[in-house]
mmCIF file of N, CA and C in Angstrom:
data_model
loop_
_atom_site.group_PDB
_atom_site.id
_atom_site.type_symbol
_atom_site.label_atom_id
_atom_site.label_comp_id
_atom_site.label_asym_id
_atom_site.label_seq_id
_atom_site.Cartn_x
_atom_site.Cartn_y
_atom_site.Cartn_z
ATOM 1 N N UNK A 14 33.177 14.643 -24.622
ATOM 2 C CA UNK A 14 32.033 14.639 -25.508
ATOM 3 C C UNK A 14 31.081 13.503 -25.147
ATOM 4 N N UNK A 15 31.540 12.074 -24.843
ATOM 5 C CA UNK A 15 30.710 11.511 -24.587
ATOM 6 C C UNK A 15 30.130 11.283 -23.427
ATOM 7 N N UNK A 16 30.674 11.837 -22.432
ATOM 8 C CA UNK A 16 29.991 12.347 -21.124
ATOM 9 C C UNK A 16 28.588 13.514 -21.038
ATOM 10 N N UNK A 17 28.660 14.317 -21.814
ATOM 11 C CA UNK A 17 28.316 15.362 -22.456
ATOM 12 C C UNK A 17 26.758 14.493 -23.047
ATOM 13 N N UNK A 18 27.579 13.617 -23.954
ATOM 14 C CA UNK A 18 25.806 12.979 -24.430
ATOM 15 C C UNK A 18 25.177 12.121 -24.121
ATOM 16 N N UNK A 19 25.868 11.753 -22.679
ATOM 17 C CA UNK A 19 25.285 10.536 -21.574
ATOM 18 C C UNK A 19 24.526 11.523 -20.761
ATOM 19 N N UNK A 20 24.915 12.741 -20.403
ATOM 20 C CA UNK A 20 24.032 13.284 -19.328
ATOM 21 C C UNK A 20 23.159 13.801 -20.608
ATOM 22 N N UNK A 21 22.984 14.503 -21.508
ATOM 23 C CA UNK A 21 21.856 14.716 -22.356
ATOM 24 C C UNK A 21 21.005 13.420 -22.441
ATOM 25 N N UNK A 22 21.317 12.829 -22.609
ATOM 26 C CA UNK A 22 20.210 11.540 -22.815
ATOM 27 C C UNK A 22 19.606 11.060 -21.165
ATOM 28 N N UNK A 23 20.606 11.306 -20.240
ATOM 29 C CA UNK A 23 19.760 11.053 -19.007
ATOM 30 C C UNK A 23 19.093 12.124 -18.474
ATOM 31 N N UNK A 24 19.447 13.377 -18.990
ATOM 32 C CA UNK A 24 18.382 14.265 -18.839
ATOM 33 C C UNK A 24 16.894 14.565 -19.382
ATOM 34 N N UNK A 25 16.896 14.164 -20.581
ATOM 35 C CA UNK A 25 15.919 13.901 -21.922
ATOM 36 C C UNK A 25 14.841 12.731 -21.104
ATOM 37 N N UNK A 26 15.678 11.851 -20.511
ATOM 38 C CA UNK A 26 14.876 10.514 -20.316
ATOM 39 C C UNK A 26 14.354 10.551 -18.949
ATOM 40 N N UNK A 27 14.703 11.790 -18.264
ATOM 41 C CA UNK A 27 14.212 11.790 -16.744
ATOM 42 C C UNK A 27 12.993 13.051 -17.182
ATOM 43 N N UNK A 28 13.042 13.826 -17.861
ATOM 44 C CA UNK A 28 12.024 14.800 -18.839
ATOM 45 C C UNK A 28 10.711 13.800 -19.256
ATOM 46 N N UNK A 29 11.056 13.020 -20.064
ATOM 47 C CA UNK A 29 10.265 12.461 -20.662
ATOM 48 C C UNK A 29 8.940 11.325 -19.716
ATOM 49 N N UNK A 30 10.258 11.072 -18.433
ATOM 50 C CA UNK A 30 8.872 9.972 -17.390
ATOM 51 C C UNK A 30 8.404 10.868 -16.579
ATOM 52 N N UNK A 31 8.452 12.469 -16.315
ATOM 53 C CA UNK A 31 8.316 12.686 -15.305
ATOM 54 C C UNK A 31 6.895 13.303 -15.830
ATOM 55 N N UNK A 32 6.588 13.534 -17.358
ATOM 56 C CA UNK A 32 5.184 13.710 -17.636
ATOM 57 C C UNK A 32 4.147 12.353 -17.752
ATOM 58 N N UNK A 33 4.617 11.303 -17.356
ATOM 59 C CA UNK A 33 3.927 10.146 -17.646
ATOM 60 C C UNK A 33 2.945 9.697 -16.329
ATOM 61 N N UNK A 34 2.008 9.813 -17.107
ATOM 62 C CA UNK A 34 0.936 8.918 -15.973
ATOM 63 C C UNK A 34 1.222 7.809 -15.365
ATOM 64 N N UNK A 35 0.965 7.686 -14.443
ATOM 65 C CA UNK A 35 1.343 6.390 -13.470
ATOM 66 C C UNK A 35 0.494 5.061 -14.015
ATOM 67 N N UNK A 36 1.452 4.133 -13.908
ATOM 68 C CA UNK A 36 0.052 2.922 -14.133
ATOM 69 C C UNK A 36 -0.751 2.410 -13.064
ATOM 70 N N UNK A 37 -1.977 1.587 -13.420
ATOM 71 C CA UNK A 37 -2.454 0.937 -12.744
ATOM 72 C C UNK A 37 -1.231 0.144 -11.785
ATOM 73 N N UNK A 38 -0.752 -0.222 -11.845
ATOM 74 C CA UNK A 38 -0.407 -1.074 -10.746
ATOM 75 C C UNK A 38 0.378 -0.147 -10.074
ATOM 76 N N UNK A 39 1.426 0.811 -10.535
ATOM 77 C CA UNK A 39 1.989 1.887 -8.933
ATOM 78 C C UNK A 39 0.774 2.712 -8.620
ATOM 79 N N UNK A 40 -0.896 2.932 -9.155
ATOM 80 C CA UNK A 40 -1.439 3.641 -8.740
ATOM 81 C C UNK A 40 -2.426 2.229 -7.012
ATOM 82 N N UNK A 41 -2.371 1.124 -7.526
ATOM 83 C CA UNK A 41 -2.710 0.292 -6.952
ATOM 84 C C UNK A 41 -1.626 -0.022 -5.293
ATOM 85 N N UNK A 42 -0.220 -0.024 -6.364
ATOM 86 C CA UNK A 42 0.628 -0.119 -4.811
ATOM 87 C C UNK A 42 0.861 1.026 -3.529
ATOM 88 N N UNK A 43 0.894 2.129 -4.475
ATOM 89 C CA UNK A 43 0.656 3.304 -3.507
ATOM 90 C C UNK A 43 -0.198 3.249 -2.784
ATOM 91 N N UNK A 44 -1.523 2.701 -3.079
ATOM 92 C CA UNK A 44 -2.823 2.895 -2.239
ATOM 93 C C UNK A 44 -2.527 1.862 -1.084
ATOM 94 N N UNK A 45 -2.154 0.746 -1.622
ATOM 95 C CA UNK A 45 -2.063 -0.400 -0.619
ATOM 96 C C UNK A 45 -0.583 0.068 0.616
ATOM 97 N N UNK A 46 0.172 0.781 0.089
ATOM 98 C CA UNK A 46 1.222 1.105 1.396
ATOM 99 C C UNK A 46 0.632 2.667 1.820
ATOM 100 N N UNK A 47 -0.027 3.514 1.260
ATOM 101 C CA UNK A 47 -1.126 4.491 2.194
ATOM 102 C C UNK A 47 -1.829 3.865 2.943
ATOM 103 N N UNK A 48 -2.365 2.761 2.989
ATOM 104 C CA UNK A 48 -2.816 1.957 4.061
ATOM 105 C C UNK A 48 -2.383 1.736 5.344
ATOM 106 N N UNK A 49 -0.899 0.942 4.621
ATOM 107 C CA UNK A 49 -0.399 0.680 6.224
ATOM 108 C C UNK A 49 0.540 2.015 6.717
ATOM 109 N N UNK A 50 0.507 2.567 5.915
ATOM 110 C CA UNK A 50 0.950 3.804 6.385
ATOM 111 C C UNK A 50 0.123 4.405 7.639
ATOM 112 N N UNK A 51 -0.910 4.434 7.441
ATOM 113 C CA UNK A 51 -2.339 5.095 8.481
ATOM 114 C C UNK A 51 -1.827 4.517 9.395
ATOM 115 N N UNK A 52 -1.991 3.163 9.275
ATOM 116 C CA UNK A 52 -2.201 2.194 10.488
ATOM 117 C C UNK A 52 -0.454 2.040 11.151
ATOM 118 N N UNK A 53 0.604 2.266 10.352
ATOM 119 C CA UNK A 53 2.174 2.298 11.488
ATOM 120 C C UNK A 53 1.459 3.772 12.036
ATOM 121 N N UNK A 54 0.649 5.058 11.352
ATOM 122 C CA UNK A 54 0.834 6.383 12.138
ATOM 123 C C UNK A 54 -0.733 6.018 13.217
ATOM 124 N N UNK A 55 -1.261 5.185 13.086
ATOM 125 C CA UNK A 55 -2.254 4.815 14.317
ATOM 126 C C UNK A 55 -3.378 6.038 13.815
ATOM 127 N N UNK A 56 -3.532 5.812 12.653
ATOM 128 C CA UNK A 56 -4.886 6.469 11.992
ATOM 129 C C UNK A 56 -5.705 5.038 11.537
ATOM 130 N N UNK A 57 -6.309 4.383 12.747
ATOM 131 C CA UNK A 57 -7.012 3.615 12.309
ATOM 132 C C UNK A 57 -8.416 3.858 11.073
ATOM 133 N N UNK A 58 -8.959 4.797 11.903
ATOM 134 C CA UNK A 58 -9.832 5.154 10.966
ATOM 135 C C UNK A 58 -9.547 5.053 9.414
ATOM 136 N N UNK A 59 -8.641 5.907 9.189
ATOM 137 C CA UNK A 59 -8.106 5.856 7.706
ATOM 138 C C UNK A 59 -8.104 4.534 7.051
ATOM 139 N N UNK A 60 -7.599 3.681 8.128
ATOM 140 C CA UNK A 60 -6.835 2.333 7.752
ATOM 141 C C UNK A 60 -8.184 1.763 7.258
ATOM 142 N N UNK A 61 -9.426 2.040 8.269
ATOM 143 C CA UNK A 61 -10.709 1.099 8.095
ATOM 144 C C UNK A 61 -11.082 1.150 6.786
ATOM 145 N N UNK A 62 -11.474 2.828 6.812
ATOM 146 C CA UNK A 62 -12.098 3.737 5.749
ATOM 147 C C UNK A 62 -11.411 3.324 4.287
ATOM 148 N N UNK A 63 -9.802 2.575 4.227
ATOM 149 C CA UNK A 63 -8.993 2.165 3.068
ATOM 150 C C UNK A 63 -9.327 0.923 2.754
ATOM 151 N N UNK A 64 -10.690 0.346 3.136
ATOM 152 C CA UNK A 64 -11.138 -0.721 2.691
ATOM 153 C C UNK A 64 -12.827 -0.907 1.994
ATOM 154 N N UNK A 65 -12.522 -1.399 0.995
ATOM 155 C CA UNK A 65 -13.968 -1.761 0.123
ATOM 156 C C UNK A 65 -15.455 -1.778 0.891
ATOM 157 N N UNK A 66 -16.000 -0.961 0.712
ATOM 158 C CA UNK A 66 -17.559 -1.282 1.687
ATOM 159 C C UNK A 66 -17.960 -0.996 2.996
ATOM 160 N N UNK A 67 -16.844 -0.330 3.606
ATOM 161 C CA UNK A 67 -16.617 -0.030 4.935
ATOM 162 C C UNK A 67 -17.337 1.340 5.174
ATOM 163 N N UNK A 68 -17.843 1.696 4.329
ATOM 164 C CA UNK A 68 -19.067 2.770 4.303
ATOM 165 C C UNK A 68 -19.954 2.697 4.516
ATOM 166 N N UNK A 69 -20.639 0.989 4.289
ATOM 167 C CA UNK A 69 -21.893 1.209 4.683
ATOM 168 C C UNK A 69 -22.431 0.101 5.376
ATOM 169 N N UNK A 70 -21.029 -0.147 6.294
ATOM 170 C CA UNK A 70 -20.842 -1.187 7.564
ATOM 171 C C UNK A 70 -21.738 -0.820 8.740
ATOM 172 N N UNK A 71 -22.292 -1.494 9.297
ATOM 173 C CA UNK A 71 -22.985 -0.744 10.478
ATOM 174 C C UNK A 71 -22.465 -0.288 11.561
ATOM 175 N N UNK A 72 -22.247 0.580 12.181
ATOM 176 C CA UNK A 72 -21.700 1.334 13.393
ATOM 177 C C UNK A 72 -21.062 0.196 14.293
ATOM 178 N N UNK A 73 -21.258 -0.716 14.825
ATOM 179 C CA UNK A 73 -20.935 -1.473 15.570
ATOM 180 C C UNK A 73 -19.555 -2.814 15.017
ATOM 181 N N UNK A 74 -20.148 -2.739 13.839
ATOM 182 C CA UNK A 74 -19.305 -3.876 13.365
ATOM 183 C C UNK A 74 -17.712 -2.707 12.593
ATOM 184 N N UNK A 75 -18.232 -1.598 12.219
ATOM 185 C CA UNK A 75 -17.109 -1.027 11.664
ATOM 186 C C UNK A 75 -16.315 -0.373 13.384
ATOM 187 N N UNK A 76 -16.827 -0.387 13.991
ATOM 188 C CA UNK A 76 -16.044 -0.096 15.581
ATOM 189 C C UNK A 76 -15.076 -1.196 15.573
ATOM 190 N N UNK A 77 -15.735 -2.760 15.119
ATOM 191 C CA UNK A 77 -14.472 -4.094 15.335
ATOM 192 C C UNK A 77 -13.860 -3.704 14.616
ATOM 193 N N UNK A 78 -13.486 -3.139 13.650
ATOM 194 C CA UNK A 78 -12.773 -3.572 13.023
ATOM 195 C C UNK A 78 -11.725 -2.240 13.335
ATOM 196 N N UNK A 79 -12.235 -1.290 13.914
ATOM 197 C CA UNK A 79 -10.878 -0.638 14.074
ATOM 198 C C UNK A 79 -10.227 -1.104 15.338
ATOM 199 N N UNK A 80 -11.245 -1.733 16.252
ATOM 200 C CA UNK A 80 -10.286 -2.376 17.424
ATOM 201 C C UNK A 80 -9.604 -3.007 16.581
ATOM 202 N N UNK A 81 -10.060 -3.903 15.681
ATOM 203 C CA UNK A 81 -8.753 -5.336 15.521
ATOM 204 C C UNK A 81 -7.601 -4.684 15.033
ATOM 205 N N UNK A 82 -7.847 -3.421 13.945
ATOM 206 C CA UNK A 82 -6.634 -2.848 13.732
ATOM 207 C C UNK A 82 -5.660 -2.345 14.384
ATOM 208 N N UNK A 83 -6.056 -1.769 16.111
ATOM 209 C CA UNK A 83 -5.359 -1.355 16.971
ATOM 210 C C UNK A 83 -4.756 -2.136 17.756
ATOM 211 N N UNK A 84 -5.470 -3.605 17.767
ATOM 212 C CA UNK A 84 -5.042 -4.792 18.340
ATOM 213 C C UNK A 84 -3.799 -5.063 17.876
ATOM 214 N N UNK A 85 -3.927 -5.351 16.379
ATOM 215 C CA UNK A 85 -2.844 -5.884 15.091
ATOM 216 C C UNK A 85 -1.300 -4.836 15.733
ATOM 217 N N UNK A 86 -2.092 -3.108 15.520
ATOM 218 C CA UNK A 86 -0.546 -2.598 16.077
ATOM 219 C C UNK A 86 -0.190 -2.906 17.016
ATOM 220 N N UNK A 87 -0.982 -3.135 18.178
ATOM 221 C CA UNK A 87 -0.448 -3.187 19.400
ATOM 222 C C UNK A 87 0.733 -4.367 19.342
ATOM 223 N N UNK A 88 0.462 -5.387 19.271
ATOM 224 C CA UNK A 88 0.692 -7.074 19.008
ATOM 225 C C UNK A 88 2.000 -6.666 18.190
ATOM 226 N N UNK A 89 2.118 -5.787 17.106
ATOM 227 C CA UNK A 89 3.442 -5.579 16.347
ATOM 228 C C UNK A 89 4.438 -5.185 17.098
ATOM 229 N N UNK A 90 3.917 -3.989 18.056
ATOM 230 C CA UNK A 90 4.246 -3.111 18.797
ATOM 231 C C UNK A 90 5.570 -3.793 19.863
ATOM 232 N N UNK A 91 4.628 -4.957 20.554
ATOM 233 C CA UNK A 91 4.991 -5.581 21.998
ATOM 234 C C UNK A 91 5.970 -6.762 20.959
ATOM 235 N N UNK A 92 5.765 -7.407 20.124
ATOM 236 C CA UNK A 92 6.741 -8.450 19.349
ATOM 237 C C UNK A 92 7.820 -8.110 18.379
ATOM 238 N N UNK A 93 7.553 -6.589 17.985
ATOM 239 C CA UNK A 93 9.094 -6.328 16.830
ATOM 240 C C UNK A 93 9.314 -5.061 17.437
ATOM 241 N N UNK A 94 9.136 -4.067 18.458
ATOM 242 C CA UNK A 94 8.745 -2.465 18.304
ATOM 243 C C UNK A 94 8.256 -1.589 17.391
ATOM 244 N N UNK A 95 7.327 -2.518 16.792
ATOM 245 C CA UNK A 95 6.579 -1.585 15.676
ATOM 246 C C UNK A 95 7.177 -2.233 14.628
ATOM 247 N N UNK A 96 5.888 -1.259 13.861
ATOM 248 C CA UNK A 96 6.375 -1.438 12.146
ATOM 249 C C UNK A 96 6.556 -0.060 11.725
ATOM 250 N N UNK A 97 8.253 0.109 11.045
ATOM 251 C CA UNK A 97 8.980 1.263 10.883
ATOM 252 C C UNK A 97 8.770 1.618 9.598
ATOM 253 N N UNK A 98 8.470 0.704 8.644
ATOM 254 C CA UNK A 98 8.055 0.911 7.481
ATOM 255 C C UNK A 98 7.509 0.132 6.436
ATOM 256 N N UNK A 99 6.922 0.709 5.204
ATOM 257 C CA UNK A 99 6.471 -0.049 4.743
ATOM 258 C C UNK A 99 7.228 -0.049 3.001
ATOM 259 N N UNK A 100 7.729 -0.951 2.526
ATOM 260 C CA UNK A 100 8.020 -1.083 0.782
ATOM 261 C C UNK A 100 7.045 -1.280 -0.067
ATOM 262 N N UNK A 101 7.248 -0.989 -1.485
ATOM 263 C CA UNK A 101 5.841 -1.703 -2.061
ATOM 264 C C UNK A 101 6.712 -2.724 -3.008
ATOM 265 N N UNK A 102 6.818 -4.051 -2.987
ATOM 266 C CA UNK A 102 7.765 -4.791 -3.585
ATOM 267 C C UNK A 102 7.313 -4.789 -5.671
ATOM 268 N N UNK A 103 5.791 -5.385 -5.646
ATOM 269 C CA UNK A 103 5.549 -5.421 -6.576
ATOM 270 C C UNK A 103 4.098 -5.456 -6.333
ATOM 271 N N UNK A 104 3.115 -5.577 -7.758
ATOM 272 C CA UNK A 104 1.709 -5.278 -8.116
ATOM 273 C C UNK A 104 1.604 -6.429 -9.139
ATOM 274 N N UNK A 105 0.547 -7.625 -8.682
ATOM 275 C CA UNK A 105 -0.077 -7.916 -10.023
ATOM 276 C C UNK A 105 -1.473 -7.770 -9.991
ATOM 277 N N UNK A 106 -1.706 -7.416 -11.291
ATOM 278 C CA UNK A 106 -3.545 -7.400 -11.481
ATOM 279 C C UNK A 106 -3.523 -8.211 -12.428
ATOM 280 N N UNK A 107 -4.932 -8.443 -12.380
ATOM 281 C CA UNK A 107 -5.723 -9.691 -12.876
ATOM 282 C C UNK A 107 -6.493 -8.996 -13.920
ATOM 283 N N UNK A 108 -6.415 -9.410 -15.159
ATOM 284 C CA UNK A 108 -7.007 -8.538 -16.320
ATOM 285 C C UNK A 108 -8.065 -8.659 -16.500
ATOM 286 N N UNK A 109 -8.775 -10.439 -16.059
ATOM 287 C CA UNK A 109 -10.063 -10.739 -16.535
ATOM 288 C C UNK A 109 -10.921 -9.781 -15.320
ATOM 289 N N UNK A 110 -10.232 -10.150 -13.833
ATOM 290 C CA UNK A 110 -10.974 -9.569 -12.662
ATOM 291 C C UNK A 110 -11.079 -7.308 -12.428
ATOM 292 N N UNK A 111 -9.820 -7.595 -13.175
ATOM 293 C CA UNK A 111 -9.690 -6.176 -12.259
ATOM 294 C C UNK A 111 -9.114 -6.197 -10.921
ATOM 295 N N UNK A 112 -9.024 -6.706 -10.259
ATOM 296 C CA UNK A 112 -8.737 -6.857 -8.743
ATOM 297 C C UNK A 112 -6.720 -6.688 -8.682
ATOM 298 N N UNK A 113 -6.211 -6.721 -7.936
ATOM 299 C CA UNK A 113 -4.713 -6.361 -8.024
ATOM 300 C C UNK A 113 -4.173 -7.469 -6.274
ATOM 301 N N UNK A 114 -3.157 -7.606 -6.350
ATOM 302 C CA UNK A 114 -2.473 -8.093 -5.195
ATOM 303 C C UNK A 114 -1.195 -7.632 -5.177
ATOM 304 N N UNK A 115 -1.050 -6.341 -4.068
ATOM 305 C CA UNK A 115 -0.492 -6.096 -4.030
ATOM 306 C C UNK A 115 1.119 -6.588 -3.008
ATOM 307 N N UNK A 116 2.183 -6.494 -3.705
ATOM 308 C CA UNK A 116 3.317 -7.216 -2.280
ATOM 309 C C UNK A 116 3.997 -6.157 -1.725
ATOM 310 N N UNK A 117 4.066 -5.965 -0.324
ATOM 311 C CA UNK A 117 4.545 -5.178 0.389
ATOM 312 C C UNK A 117 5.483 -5.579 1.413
ATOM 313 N N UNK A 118 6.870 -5.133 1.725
ATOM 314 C CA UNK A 118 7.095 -5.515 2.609
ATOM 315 C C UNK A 118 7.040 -4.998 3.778
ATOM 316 N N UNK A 119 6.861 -5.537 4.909
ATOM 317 C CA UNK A 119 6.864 -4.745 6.109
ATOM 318 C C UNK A 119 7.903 -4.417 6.884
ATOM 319 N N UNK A 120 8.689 -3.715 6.977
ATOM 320 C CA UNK A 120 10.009 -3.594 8.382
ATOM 321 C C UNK A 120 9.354 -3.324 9.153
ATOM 322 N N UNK A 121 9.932 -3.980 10.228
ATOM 323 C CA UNK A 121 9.866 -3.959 11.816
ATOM 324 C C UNK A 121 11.388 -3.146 12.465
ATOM 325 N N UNK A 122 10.884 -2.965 13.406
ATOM 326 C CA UNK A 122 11.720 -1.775 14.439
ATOM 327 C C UNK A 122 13.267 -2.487 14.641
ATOM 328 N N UNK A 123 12.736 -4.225 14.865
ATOM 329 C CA UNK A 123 13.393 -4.758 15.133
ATOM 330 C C UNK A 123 15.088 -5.715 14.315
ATOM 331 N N UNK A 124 14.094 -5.022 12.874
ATOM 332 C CA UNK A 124 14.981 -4.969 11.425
ATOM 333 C C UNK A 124 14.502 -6.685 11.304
ATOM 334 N N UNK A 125 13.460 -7.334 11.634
ATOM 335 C CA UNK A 125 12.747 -8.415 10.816
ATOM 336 C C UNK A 125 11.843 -7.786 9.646
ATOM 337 N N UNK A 126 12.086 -8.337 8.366
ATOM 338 C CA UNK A 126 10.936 -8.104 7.526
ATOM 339 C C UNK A 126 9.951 -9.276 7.070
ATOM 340 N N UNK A 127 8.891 -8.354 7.234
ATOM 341 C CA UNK A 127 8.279 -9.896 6.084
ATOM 342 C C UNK A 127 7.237 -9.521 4.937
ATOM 343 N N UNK A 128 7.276 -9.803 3.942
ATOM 344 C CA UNK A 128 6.445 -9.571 2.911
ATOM 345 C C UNK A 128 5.095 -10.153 3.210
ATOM 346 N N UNK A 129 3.923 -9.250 2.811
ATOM 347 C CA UNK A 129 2.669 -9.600 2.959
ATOM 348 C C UNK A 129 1.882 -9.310 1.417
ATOM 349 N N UNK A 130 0.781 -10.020 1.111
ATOM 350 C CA UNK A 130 0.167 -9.530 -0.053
ATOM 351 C C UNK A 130 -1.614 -8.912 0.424
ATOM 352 N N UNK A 131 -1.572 -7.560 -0.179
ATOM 353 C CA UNK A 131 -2.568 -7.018 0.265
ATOM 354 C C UNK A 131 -3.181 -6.833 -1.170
ATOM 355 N N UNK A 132 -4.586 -8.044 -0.826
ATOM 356 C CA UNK A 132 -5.585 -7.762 -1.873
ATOM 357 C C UNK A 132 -6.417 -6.392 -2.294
ATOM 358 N N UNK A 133 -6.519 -5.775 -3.254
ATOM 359 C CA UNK A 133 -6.514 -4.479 -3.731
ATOM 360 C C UNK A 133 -7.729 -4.622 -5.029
ATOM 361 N N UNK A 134 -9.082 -3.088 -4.814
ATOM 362 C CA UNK A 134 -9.887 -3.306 -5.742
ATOM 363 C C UNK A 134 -10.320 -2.501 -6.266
ATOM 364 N N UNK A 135 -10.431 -2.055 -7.557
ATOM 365 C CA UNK A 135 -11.031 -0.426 -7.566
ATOM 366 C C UNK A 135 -11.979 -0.277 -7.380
ATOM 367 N N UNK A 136 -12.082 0.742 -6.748
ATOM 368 C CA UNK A 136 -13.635 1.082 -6.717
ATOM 369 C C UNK A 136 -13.780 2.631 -6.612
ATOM 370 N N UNK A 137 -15.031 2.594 -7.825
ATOM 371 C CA UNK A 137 -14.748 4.501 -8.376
ATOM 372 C C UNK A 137 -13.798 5.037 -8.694
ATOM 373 N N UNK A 138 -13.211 4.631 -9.176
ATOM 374 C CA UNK A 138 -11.397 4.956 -9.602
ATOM 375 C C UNK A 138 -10.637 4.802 -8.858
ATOM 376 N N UNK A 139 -10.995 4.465 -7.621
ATOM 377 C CA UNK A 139 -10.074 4.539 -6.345
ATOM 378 C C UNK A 139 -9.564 3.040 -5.845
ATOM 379 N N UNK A 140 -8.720 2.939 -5.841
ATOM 380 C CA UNK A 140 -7.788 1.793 -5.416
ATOM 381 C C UNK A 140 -7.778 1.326 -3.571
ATOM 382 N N UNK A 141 -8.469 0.106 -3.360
ATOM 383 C CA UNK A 141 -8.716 0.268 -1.836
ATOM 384 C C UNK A 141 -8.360 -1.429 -1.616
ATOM 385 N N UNK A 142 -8.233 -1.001 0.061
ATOM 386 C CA UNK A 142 -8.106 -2.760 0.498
ATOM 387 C C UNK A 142 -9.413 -4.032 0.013
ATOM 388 N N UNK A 143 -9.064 -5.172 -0.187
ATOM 389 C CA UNK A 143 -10.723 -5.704 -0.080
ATOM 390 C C UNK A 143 -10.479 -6.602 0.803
#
């Protein structure tokens, strides 16, 4: 019987989050590891395009910046064999700002990790690098 009303209640309670809106901050961390997601799958573009203002960068200067991003993999590439994945550790936002920092960790190929914090901003509802 009381097995019986342990799985009812963990059934009830996996029911009940799976209609729940996400919060700001897993809607913030997701965005920030879709990021480096692009950039371990060498969708720089994406990676650029996942940052604040990069729309209406001028042709030349938004070109640097996807070199540097291809640079960044490369450099991961030749020192750990890549980056195999990415965690999202935690999210804080800033109530007065709005702005979020997100912590991620990074694995490497090489099974080094290291946590990085990727500053995060909405813009238009949309959650992006800044």
């Amino acid at each position: 019987m009381k097995t019986v009303l342990l799985s009812f209640v963990a059934v009830v309670t996996l029911m009940l989050s799976c209609g729940k809106e996400p919060s700001r901050e897993e809607l913030a961390g997701q965005a920030a590891k879709a990021c480096y997601d692009h950039l371990i799958a060498g969708r720089y573009d994406e990676f650029v395009a996942a940052t604040a203002g990069t729309d209406s960068l001028p042709a030349s200067y938004r070109e640097q910046l996807l070199v540097n991003a291809h640079q960044f993999a490369a450099l991961q590439k030749s020192e750990h064999g890549g980056i195999g994945s990415v965690e999202v550790l935690r999210v804080k936002i800033d109530s007065l700002s709005g702005q979020a920092n997100a912590f991620l960790m990074l694995c490497f190929a090489d099974s080094i990790k290291e946590e990085i914090v990727v500053p995060m901003v909405e813009h238009n509802g949309r959650w992006m690098m800044r």
